[in-house]
Short mmCIF file of C-alpha atoms in Angstrom, two decimals:
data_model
loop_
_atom_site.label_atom_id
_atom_site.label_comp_id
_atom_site.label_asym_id
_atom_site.label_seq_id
_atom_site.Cartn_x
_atom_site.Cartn_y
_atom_site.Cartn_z
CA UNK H 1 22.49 -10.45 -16.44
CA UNK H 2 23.16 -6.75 -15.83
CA UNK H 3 25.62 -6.10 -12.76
CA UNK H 4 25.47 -2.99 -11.32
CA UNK H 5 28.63 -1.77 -8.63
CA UNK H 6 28.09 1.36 -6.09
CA UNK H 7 30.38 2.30 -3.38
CA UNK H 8 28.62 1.64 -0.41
CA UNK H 9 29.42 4.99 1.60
CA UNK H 10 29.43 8.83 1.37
CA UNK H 11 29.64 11.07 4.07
CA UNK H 12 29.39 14.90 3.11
CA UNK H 13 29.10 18.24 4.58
CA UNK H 14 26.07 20.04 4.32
CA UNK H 15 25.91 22.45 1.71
CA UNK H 16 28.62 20.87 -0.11
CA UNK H 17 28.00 18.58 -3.45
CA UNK H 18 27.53 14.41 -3.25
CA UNK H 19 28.77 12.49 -6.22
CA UNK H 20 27.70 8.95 -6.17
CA UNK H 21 29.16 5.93 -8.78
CA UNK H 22 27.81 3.28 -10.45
CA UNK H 23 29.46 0.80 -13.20
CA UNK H 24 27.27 -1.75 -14.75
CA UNK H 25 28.15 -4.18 -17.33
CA UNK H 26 25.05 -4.57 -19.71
CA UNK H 27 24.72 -1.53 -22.35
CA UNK H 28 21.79 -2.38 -23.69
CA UNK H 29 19.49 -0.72 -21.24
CA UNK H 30 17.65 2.49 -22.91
CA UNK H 31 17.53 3.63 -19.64
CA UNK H 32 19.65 4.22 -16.44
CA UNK H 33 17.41 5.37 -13.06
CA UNK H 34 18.58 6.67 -9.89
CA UNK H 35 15.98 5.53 -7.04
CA UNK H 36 15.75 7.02 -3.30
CA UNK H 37 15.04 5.18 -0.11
CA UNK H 38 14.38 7.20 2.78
CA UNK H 39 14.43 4.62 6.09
CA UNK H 40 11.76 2.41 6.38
CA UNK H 41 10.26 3.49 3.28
CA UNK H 42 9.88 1.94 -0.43
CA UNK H 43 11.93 3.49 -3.51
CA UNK H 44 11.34 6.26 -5.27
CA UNK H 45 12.65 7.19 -8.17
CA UNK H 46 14.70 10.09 -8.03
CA UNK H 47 15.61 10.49 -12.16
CA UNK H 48 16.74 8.71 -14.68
CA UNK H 49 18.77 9.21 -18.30
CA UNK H 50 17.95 8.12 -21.75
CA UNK H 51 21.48 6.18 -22.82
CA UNK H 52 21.50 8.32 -26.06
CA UNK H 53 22.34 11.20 -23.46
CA UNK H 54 25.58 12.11 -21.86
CA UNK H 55 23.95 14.21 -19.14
CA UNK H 56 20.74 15.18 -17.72
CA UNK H 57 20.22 18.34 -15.46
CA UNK H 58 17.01 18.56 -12.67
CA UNK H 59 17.29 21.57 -10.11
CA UNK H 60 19.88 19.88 -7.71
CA UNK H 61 20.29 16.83 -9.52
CA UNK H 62 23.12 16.32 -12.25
CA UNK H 63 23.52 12.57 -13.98
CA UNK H 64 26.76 11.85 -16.23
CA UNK H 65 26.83 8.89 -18.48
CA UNK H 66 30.35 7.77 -19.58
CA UNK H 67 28.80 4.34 -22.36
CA UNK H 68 32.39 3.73 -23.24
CA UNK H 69 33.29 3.35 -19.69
CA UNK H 70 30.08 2.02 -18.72
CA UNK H 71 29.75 4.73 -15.71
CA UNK H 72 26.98 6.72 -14.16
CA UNK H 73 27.02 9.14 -11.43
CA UNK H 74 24.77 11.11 -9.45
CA UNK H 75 25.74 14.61 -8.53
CA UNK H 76 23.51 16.46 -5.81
CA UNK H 77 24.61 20.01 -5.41
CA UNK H 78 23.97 21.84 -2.39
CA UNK H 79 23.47 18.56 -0.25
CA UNK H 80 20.89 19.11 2.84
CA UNK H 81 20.41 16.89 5.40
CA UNK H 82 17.50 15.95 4.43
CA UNK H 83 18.92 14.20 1.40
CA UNK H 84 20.57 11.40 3.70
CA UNK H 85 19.07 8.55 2.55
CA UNK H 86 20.57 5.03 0.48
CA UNK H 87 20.68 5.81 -3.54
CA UNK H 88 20.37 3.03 -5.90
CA UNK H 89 21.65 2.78 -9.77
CA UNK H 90 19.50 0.81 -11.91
CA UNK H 91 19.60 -0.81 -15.38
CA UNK H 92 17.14 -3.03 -17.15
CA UNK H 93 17.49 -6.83 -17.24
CA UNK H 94 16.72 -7.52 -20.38
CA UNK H 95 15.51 -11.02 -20.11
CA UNK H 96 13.61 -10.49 -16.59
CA UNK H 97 9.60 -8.26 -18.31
CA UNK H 98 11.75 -5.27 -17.54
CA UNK H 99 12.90 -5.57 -14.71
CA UNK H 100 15.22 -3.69 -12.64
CA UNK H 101 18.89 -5.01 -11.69
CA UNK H 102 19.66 -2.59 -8.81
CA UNK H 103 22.92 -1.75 -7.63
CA UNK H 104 23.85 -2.40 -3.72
CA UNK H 105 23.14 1.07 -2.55
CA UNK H 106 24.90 3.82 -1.42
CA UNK H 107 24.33 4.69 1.82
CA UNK H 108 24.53 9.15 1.72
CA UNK H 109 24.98 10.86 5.11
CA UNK H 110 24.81 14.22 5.17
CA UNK H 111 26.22 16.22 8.38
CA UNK H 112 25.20 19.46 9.43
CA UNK V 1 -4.86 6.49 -6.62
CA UNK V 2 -3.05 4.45 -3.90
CA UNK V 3 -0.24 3.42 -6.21
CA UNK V 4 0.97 -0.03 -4.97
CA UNK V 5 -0.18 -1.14 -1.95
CA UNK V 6 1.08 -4.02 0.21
CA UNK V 7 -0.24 -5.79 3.19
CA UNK V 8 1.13 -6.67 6.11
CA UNK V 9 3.37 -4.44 6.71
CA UNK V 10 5.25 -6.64 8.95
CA UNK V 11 4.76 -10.40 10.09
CA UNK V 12 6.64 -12.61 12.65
CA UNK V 13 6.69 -16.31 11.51
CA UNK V 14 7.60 -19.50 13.37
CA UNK V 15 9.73 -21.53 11.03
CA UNK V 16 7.57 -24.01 9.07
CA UNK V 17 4.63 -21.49 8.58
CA UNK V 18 3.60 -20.45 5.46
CA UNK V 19 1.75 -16.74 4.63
CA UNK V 20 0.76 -14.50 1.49
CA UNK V 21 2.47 -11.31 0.79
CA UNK V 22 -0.52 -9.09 -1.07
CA UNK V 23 0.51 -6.42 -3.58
CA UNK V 24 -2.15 -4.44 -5.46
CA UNK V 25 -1.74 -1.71 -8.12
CA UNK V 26 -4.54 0.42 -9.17
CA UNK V 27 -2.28 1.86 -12.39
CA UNK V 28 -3.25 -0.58 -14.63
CA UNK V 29 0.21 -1.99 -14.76
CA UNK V 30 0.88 -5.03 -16.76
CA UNK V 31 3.79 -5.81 -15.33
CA UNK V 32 4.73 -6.57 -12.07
CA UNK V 33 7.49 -7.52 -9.77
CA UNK V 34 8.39 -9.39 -6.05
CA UNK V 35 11.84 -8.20 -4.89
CA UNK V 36 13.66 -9.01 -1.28
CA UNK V 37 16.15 -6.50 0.47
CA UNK V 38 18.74 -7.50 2.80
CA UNK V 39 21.04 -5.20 4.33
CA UNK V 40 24.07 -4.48 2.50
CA UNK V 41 22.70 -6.33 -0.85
CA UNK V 42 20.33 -4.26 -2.85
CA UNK V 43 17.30 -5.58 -4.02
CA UNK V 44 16.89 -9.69 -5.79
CA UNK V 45 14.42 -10.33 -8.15
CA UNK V 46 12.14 -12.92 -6.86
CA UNK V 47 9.53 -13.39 -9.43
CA UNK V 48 7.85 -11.07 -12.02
CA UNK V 49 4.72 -11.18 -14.17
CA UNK V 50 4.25 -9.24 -17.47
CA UNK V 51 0.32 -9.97 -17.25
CA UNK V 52 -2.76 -11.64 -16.08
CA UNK V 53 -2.14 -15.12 -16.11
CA UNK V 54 1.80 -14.98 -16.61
CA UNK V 55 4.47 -15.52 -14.28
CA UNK V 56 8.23 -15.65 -14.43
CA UNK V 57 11.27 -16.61 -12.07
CA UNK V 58 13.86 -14.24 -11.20
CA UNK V 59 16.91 -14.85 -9.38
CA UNK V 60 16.22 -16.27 -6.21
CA UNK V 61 12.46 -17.78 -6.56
CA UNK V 62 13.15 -20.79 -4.00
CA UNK V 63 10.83 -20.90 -1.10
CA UNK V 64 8.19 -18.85 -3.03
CA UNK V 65 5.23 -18.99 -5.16
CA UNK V 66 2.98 -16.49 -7.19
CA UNK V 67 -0.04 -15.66 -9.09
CA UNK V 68 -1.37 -13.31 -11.26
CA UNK V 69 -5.44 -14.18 -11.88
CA UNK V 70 -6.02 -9.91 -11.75
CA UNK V 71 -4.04 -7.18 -13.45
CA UNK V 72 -4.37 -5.43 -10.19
CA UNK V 73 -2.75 -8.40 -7.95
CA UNK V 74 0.17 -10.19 -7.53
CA UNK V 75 0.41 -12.05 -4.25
CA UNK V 76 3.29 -14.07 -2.81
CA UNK V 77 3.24 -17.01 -0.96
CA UNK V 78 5.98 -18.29 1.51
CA UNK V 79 5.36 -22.26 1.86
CA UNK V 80 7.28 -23.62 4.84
CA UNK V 81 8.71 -20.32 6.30
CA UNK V 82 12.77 -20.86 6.78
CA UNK V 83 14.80 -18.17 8.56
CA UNK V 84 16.66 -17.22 5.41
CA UNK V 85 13.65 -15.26 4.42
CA UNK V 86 13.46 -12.76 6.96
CA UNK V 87 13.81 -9.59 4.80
CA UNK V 88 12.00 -7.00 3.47
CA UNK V 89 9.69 -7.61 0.67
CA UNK V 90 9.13 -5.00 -2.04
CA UNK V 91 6.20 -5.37 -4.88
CA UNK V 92 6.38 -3.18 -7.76
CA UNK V 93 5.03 -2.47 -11.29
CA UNK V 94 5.93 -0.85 -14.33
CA UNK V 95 4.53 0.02 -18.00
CA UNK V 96 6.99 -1.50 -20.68
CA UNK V 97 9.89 0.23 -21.56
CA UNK V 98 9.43 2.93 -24.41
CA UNK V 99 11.90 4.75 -26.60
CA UNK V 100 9.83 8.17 -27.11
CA UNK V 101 11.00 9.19 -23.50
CA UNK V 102 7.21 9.97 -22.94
CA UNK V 103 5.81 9.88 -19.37
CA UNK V 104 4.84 6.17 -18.62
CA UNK V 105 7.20 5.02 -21.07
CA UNK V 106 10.08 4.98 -19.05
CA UNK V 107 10.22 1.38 -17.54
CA UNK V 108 10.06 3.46 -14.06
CA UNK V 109 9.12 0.69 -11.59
CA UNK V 110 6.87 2.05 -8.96
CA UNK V 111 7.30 0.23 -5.42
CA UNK V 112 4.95 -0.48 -2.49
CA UNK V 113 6.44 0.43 1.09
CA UNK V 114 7.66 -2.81 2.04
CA UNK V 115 7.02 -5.62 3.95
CA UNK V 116 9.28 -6.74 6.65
CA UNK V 117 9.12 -10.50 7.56
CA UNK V 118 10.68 -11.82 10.35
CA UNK V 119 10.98 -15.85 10.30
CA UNK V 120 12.14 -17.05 14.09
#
């Protein structure tokens, strides 16, 4: 199956930008998601990238896909503190009904 | 809509117990997934279903059963309660994955909030 590596830690300042890393090993997912978990709370997803793209822009939010080098990150720009939270990579498993093979996490904390 | 739903939204066991996890999705999902979170380890696929009536193992099924008799349900069931499944339980459901990159089409799995289990 799909394995999915994060670094586990990022500590920024606020107002300054968060990249966040992900390698997986399986390309045959048509997508890639980045999900959000606030504390105590389920995940949400935060966006995602079709893997015929090489990047995807929302407000804040910039995702890079390198295929060759199997690598996806997660630029926030202008990181508030109200974007501490743990961000998860995703891929599809392809022989698990879709399911998602999530990353470990990495745990974002953002300091005023 | 409530999205997905899961009750309780936390439990204490005695080892040797046994309880039901309920998940419920008013999106007319078909498919649907149990995962556990434990702290520094992301999320494991416990089971999934991709309909009424279907049901699949994931990764770490041991210790756990589930049905699917509803589109709208898919509760799991913890025979013999063991401490190594204290955790937090996540349910979640998706559409199947589409290529048109239309909304619903995305394999975006939706999750419930959680339930945290505490075996003692």
């Amino acid at each position: 199956g799909e394995d999915v590596e994060q670094s586990l830690f990022l500590s920024v300042r606020e107002g300054d930008s968060s990249v966040i890393n992900c390698t997986y090993t399986d390309s045959s997912s048509t997508y890639l998601y980045w999900y959000k978990q606030e504390p105590g709370a389920g995940l949400q997803l935060l966006t995602y990238i079709f893997s015929n793209m090489d990047m995807k822009q929302d407000q804040r939010l910039t995702v890079l896909l390198n295929k060759k080098d199997k690598h996806l990150s997660l630029r926030i720009a202008d990181t508030q503190t109200g974007d501490s939270a743990i961000y998860f990579c995703a891929g599809v498993e392809p022989n698990s009904g879709y399911a998602l093979n999530f990353g470990k996490g990495t745990s974002l904390l953002v300091t005023p | 809509n409530a999205g997905v739903t899961q009750t309780p939204k936390f439990r204490i066991l005695k080892i040797g117990q046994s309880m039901t996890l309920q998940c419920a999705q008013d999106m007319n999902h078909n498919y649907m997934y149990w995962y556990r979170q434990d702290p520094g380890m992301g999320l494991k696929l416990i089971y999934y279903s991709v309909g009424a009536g279907i049901t699949d193992k994931g990764e770490v099924p041991n210790g756990y059963n589930v049905s699917r008799s509803t589109t709208e349900d898919f509760p799991l069931r913890l025979e013999l309660a063991a401490p190594s499944q204290t955790s937090v339980y996540f349910c979640a459901s998706s559409l199947p994955t589409g290529t048109s990159g239309r909304t619903g089409e995305t394999g975006e799995l939706f999750f419930g909030e959680g339930s945290r289990l505490t075996v003692l």
